[in-house]
Amino acid sequence: MLELSKREKHDYSIRAAIASLMDRGQSGLSGLEREIHDELSKGFPQKTSGVLVPSALFEMRRNWKRDLSSGTFGSGGALLPFEVPESEFVPILRNKLCTQRLGCRVLSGLTGNVGIPRQTGAAIAYSLPEQGTLTKSTQVFDQILVSPHRVGAMTDYSRQFVLQSSIAVENFIRDDLNKQIAVKVDSLVLQGQGGGSEPCGVLNTTGIGSLNFGGAATWQELLEFENALGKANADSGKLGWCVSSNTRKRWKAIAKTGVGVTTTVPIFLWDEINLIKDGSNDSYVNSYRAACTNQVMNDLVFFGNWDDCVLCQFSDALELIVNPFTRASEASVEVVANGFFDVAIRHAASFCVSADSGAQ
């Protein structure tokens, strides 16, 4: 695994790497960008005509502050046509990421097909008389096989934008590329098809639990999700819900039934009182963290131990391929970002997904 110092993370410029590829291709790479690209190439799943960028750069905190003064012509003003205050930048609205927030593990730095060993059978214990003879039993094992699946996104930037020398531009490109890939990967963790080019997500994993609402959700039906895991000895770890915005809205209007619920002070399925104060707007359902995202298809309801879901990341790099020709007449540059991932579910019994909508 490639380790970068703080100085290397600070000095590395994705913007400069893209600018070099625009004009001279890989031969234009030099300095730190060239050195790191060559090192990352040793563990990358395929040969690339682009540049390999350390994934660690996309985990840095973005501060959107410039290290050049646009007000001083000789100190950077000549390269910046106008000033955009940090507080006025308006980012695009994207689907919320939820799986890692709920506890999905990340296994990074893989270099090829991997078999994760898993115990599927245990030795058998017996109750015997004092002189009784034990029967031999053995443990049983299998492997969870993971392999690289390409996840890519294509975007374009103006040539002028890429050539601007600014920390704000550098951080914007890092943030934009990272989020494009991250949103798709998060969706695949939930409901990747497991066929063709997609990894197999939670929804399509053989052996997960399934429950049917058959109408509006009730408190008793929500308890059955927990019970499904409990009957399989899987009701521990980082248990949590993942639902759509439509389901959250519906559950905020459905009252529990039973002791403690009155017509004057109803208690709803979705806990509106104890919001998790970390900026996520998550809450609790049946005392377990509940996350809401538009990643969820058909308003299905996911419940499980997210610690048993593993996002496997191959290599420590994101591949960037730069195409300065297709949209040259518009003075734009196409940038393709590729990463390689897979999803491993350690125990299928750790998850239960509804067979129909939770927003009925």
Coordinates of C-alpha atoms in Angstrom, one line a residue:
M1 CA 0.0 0.0 0.0
L2 CA 1.4 3.4 -1.0
E3 CA 1.9 5.7 1.9
L4 CA 2.0 9.5 1.3
S5 CA 3.5 12.0 3.6
K6 CA 1.6 15.2 4.5
R7 CA 4.0 17.1 2.3
E8 CA 3.4 14.8 -0.7
K9 CA -0.4 15.1 -0.3
H10 CA -0.1 18.8 -0.2
D11 CA 2.3 19.1 -3.2
Y12 CA 0.5 16.6 -5.5
S13 CA -1.7 18.3 -8.0
I14 CA -4.5 16.5 -9.9
R15 CA -5.1 19.6 -11.8
A16 CA -1.5 19.7 -13.0
A17 CA -1.6 16.0 -13.9
I18 CA -4.8 16.6 -16.1
A19 CA -3.1 19.6 -17.7
S20 CA 0.0 17.6 -18.6
L21 CA -2.1 14.8 -20.2
M22 CA -4.1 17.4 -22.1
D23 CA -1.0 18.5 -24.0
R24 CA 1.5 15.6 -24.1
G25 CA -0.2 12.5 -22.8
Q26 CA 1.6 10.3 -20.3
S27 CA 5.0 11.5 -21.6
G28 CA 4.1 14.9 -20.2
L29 CA 3.9 13.7 -16.6
S30 CA 6.8 14.7 -14.5
G31 CA 8.0 15.3 -10.9
L32 CA 5.9 14.0 -8.1
E33 CA 2.9 13.1 -10.3
R34 CA 5.1 10.9 -12.5
E35 CA 6.9 9.2 -9.6
I36 CA 3.6 8.3 -7.9
H37 CA 2.0 7.1 -11.1
D38 CA 4.9 4.7 -11.8
E39 CA 4.6 3.3 -8.2
L40 CA 0.9 2.9 -8.4
S41 CA 1.1 1.1 -11.8
K42 CA 2.8 -1.9 -10.1
G43 CA -0.5 -2.8 -8.3
F44 CA -3.1 -1.5 -10.7
P45 CA -5.4 -4.2 -12.2
Q46 CA -4.9 -3.1 -15.8
K47 CA -2.6 -1.1 -18.1
T48 CA -3.6 2.5 -18.4
S49 CA -3.1 5.3 -20.9
G50 CA -4.0 7.8 -18.3
V51 CA -2.6 8.8 -14.9
L52 CA -3.1 6.9 -11.6
V53 CA -4.0 9.2 -8.7
P54 CA -3.6 8.1 -5.1
S55 CA -7.0 7.4 -3.5
A56 CA -5.7 8.9 -0.3
L57 CA -6.0 12.4 -1.9
F58 CA -9.7 12.0 -2.2
E59 CA -10.0 11.5 1.6
M60 CA -8.5 14.8 2.5
R61 CA -10.6 17.6 4.0
R62 CA -11.4 20.2 1.4
N63 CA -11.1 23.8 2.6
W64 CA -11.7 25.6 -0.7
K65 CA -9.2 28.4 0.3
R66 CA -6.7 29.8 -2.2
D67 CA -2.9 29.9 -1.7
L68 CA -2.6 32.6 -4.3
S69 CA -4.0 36.1 -4.1
S70 CA -6.3 36.9 -7.0
G71 CA -6.1 40.6 -6.1
T72 CA -2.4 40.8 -6.8
F73 CA -1.6 40.4 -10.5
G74 CA 1.9 39.0 -10.0
S75 CA 0.8 36.6 -7.2
G76 CA -1.9 34.8 -9.1
G77 CA -4.4 37.4 -10.3
A78 CA -3.2 37.0 -13.9
L79 CA -4.4 33.4 -13.8
L80 CA -7.8 34.0 -12.2
P81 CA -10.4 35.8 -14.3
F82 CA -12.6 36.5 -11.3
E83 CA -13.0 35.8 -7.6
V84 CA -15.7 33.5 -6.2
P85 CA -16.1 33.7 -2.4
E86 CA -16.1 30.3 -0.7
S87 CA -19.4 31.0 0.9
E88 CA -21.1 31.6 -2.5
F89 CA -20.0 28.4 -4.2
V90 CA -23.1 26.3 -4.9
P91 CA -22.5 22.6 -5.1
I92 CA -24.8 20.2 -7.0
L93 CA -27.3 18.2 -5.0
R94 CA -26.4 14.5 -5.0
N95 CA -27.8 11.3 -3.5
K96 CA -26.6 10.9 0.1
L97 CA -24.0 8.2 0.7
C98 CA -25.2 5.9 3.5
T99 CA -23.5 2.5 3.6
Q100 CA -20.2 3.5 5.1
R101 CA -22.1 5.8 7.5
L102 CA -24.0 2.8 8.7
G103 CA -20.9 0.8 9.3
C104 CA -19.9 -0.9 6.0
R105 CA -16.2 -1.9 6.1
V106 CA -13.6 -0.9 3.6
L107 CA -10.9 -3.3 2.5
S108 CA -8.4 -1.3 0.4
G109 CA -5.2 -1.9 -1.5
L110 CA -6.2 -5.3 -3.1
T111 CA -4.2 -6.2 -6.2
G112 CA -6.0 -9.1 -7.7
N113 CA -8.7 -11.7 -7.2
V114 CA -9.1 -12.5 -3.5
G115 CA -10.7 -15.3 -1.5
I116 CA -11.8 -14.3 2.0
P117 CA -11.9 -17.4 4.2
R118 CA -15.2 -18.0 6.1
Q119 CA -16.2 -20.6 8.6
T120 CA -19.5 -22.2 7.7
G121 CA -19.6 -25.2 10.1
A122 CA -18.4 -25.7 13.7
A123 CA -17.2 -28.7 15.7
I124 CA -20.1 -30.5 17.5
A125 CA -20.2 -30.7 21.3
Y126 CA -21.7 -33.7 23.0
S127 CA -23.0 -34.5 26.5
L128 CA -21.5 -37.9 27.5
P129 CA -21.3 -40.3 30.4
E130 CA -18.0 -40.4 32.3
Q131 CA -16.5 -43.2 30.2
G132 CA -18.3 -42.3 26.9
T133 CA -16.4 -42.0 23.6
L134 CA -16.6 -38.7 21.8
T135 CA -17.5 -38.6 18.1
K136 CA -15.0 -36.7 15.9
S137 CA -16.3 -33.6 14.2
T138 CA -14.6 -31.0 12.0
Q139 CA -15.0 -27.4 11.1
V140 CA -16.2 -26.5 7.6
F141 CA -14.8 -23.5 5.6
D142 CA -15.5 -21.8 2.3
Q143 CA -14.3 -18.6 0.6
I144 CA -15.9 -15.3 -0.3
L145 CA -14.5 -14.6 -3.8
V146 CA -14.0 -11.0 -4.8
S147 CA -12.6 -9.6 -8.1
P148 CA -12.2 -6.1 -9.6
H149 CA -15.3 -4.5 -11.2
R150 CA -14.8 -1.2 -13.0
V151 CA -16.8 1.8 -11.8
G152 CA -16.3 4.9 -14.0
A153 CA -17.6 8.4 -14.5
M154 CA -17.0 10.8 -17.3
T155 CA -17.1 14.6 -17.0
D156 CA -15.7 17.6 -18.7
Y157 CA -14.0 20.8 -17.6
S158 CA -13.1 23.9 -19.6
R159 CA -9.5 24.1 -20.6
Q160 CA -9.3 27.5 -18.9
F161 CA -10.6 26.0 -15.7
V162 CA -8.0 23.2 -15.6
L163 CA -5.2 25.6 -16.4
Q164 CA -6.1 28.0 -13.6
S165 CA -3.5 27.8 -10.8
S166 CA -5.7 27.7 -7.7
I167 CA -6.1 25.6 -4.6
A168 CA -9.9 26.1 -5.0
V169 CA -9.8 24.6 -8.5
E170 CA -7.6 21.8 -7.3
N171 CA -9.9 20.9 -4.5
F172 CA -13.0 21.2 -6.6
I173 CA -11.7 18.7 -9.1
R174 CA -10.7 16.3 -6.3
D175 CA -14.1 16.6 -4.7
D176 CA -16.1 16.4 -7.9
L177 CA -14.3 13.2 -9.2
N178 CA -14.5 11.6 -5.8
K179 CA -18.2 12.1 -5.3
Q180 CA -19.1 11.0 -8.8
I181 CA -17.5 7.6 -8.2
A182 CA -18.6 7.4 -4.5
V183 CA -22.3 7.8 -5.3
K184 CA -22.3 5.0 -7.8
V185 CA -20.2 2.7 -5.5
D186 CA -22.6 3.3 -2.6
S187 CA -25.5 2.3 -4.8
L188 CA -23.8 -0.9 -6.0
V189 CA -23.2 -1.9 -2.3
L190 CA -26.9 -1.7 -1.8
Q191 CA -28.3 -3.2 -5.0
G192 CA -25.5 -4.2 -7.4
Q193 CA -26.9 -6.9 -9.8
G194 CA -24.0 -9.4 -9.4
G195 CA -24.1 -10.1 -13.1
G196 CA -22.4 -8.7 -16.1
S197 CA -20.1 -5.9 -14.9
E198 CA -21.7 -5.2 -11.6
P199 CA -20.7 -6.5 -8.2
C200 CA -23.3 -8.3 -6.1
G201 CA -24.8 -5.9 -3.6
V202 CA -26.8 -6.6 -0.4
L203 CA -30.2 -6.9 -2.2
N204 CA -29.0 -9.6 -4.7
T205 CA -27.0 -11.7 -2.2
T206 CA -28.3 -15.3 -2.0
G207 CA -29.6 -16.1 1.5
I208 CA -30.5 -12.7 2.8
G209 CA -33.8 -12.4 4.7
S210 CA -36.9 -11.1 3.0
L211 CA -40.2 -9.7 4.5
N212 CA -43.3 -8.4 2.9
F213 CA -45.3 -5.4 4.2
G214 CA -48.4 -6.0 2.0
G215 CA -49.6 -2.5 2.9
A216 CA -48.7 0.3 5.3
A217 CA -45.8 -0.6 7.6
T218 CA -46.7 -1.4 11.2
W219 CA -44.6 -1.5 14.4
Q220 CA -45.0 -5.3 14.5
E221 CA -43.6 -5.6 11.0
L222 CA -40.6 -3.5 11.8
L223 CA -39.9 -5.8 14.8
E224 CA -39.9 -8.8 12.4
F225 CA -36.7 -7.4 10.7
E226 CA -34.9 -7.5 13.9
N227 CA -36.3 -10.9 14.7
A228 CA -35.2 -12.3 11.4
L229 CA -31.6 -11.5 12.3
G230 CA -32.1 -12.7 15.8
K231 CA -33.3 -16.1 14.7
A232 CA -30.1 -16.4 12.7
N233 CA -27.8 -15.3 15.6
A234 CA -27.0 -12.2 13.5
D235 CA -28.6 -9.5 15.6
S236 CA -25.4 -7.8 16.8
G237 CA -22.8 -5.4 15.5
K238 CA -23.6 -2.2 13.6
L239 CA -27.3 -2.7 13.1
G240 CA -29.2 -0.1 11.1
W241 CA -31.8 0.8 8.6
C242 CA -31.4 2.2 5.1
V243 CA -34.6 3.6 3.5
S244 CA -35.7 6.1 0.8
S245 CA -37.0 9.6 1.4
N246 CA -40.6 8.4 0.6
T247 CA -40.4 5.7 3.3
R248 CA -39.1 8.2 5.9
K249 CA -41.9 10.5 5.1
R250 CA -44.5 7.7 5.4
W251 CA -43.0 6.4 8.7
K252 CA -43.1 9.8 10.2
A253 CA -46.9 9.7 9.9
I254 CA -47.5 6.1 11.1
A255 CA -48.0 5.8 14.9
K256 CA -47.0 2.8 16.9
T257 CA -49.8 0.8 18.5
G258 CA -49.8 -0.6 22.0
V259 CA -49.0 0.6 25.5
G260 CA -47.8 4.2 25.8
V261 CA -49.3 5.4 22.6
T262 CA -52.2 7.8 22.9
T263 CA -54.2 9.8 20.4
T264 CA -52.9 13.1 21.9
V265 CA -49.2 12.2 22.0
P266 CA -48.5 9.6 19.3
I267 CA -45.2 7.9 19.0
F268 CA -44.2 7.4 15.3
L269 CA -42.3 4.6 13.6
W270 CA -39.6 7.1 12.7
D271 CA -38.2 8.8 15.8
E272 CA -38.5 12.5 15.2
I273 CA -37.2 13.5 18.6
N274 CA -33.8 11.9 18.9
L275 CA -32.1 13.0 15.6
I276 CA -28.5 12.1 15.3
K277 CA -26.6 15.4 15.5
D278 CA -23.7 14.8 13.1
G279 CA -25.1 16.6 10.1
S280 CA -26.5 13.4 8.5
N281 CA -30.2 14.0 9.6
D282 CA -30.3 10.3 10.5
S283 CA -32.6 9.2 13.3
Y284 CA -33.6 5.9 15.0
V285 CA -36.2 3.2 14.2
N286 CA -36.6 0.6 16.9
S287 CA -33.5 2.1 18.6
Y288 CA -31.3 1.4 15.6
R289 CA -29.7 4.1 13.4
A290 CA -31.9 4.9 10.3
A291 CA -30.4 6.5 7.3
C292 CA -32.3 8.0 4.4
T293 CA -31.1 8.2 0.8
N294 CA -32.4 8.3 -2.7
Q295 CA -30.0 5.6 -3.6
V296 CA -32.7 3.0 -2.6
M297 CA -34.7 1.7 -5.5
N298 CA -38.5 1.1 -5.3
D299 CA -38.7 2.3 -1.7
L300 CA -37.4 -1.0 -0.4
V301 CA -36.3 -1.2 3.2
F302 CA -32.8 -2.5 4.2
F303 CA -32.0 -3.7 7.7
G304 CA -28.8 -5.4 8.8
N305 CA -25.5 -5.6 10.5
W306 CA -23.5 -3.3 8.2
D307 CA -20.2 -4.5 9.7
D308 CA -20.8 -7.7 7.7
C309 CA -20.8 -5.8 4.5
V310 CA -17.3 -5.2 3.0
L311 CA -16.5 -2.8 0.2
C312 CA -13.3 -4.1 -1.5
Q313 CA -11.1 -1.5 -3.2
F314 CA -8.5 -2.7 -5.7
S315 CA -5.3 -0.8 -5.8
D316 CA -4.8 2.5 -4.0
A317 CA -5.4 4.5 -7.1
L318 CA -8.1 6.2 -9.2
E319 CA -7.4 6.1 -12.9
L320 CA -7.9 9.4 -14.8
I321 CA -8.0 9.3 -18.6
V322 CA -7.9 12.7 -20.3
N323 CA -9.4 13.3 -23.8
P324 CA -8.6 16.9 -25.1
F325 CA -9.9 16.2 -28.6
T326 CA -13.6 15.2 -28.7
R327 CA -14.8 18.6 -27.4
A328 CA -11.9 20.7 -28.5
S329 CA -14.2 23.1 -30.5
E330 CA -15.8 24.0 -27.2
A331 CA -12.5 24.4 -25.4
S332 CA -13.5 21.6 -23.1
V333 CA -11.6 18.5 -21.9
E334 CA -13.2 15.2 -21.1
V335 CA -11.9 13.4 -18.0
V336 CA -12.8 9.8 -17.4
A337 CA -12.3 8.5 -13.8
N338 CA -12.1 4.7 -13.2
G339 CA -11.9 2.8 -10.0
F340 CA -12.1 -1.0 -9.3
F341 CA -14.3 -2.4 -6.6
D342 CA -16.3 -5.4 -5.3
V343 CA -18.7 -6.1 -2.5
A344 CA -18.4 -9.0 -0.1
I345 CA -21.2 -10.0 2.3
R346 CA -19.7 -11.9 5.2
H347 CA -22.9 -13.4 6.3
A348 CA -26.1 -13.3 4.2
A349 CA -28.2 -13.8 7.4
S350 CA -27.0 -10.5 8.7
F351 CA -29.4 -8.7 6.3
C352 CA -33.1 -8.5 5.7
V353 CA -34.6 -6.5 2.9
S354 CA -38.3 -5.9 2.2
A355 CA -39.9 -7.5 -0.8
D356 CA -42.1 -4.5 -1.4
S357 CA -42.3 -0.8 -0.7
G358 CA -42.0 0.6 2.8
A359 CA -43.7 3.8 1.7
Q360 CA -47.2 2.3 1.2

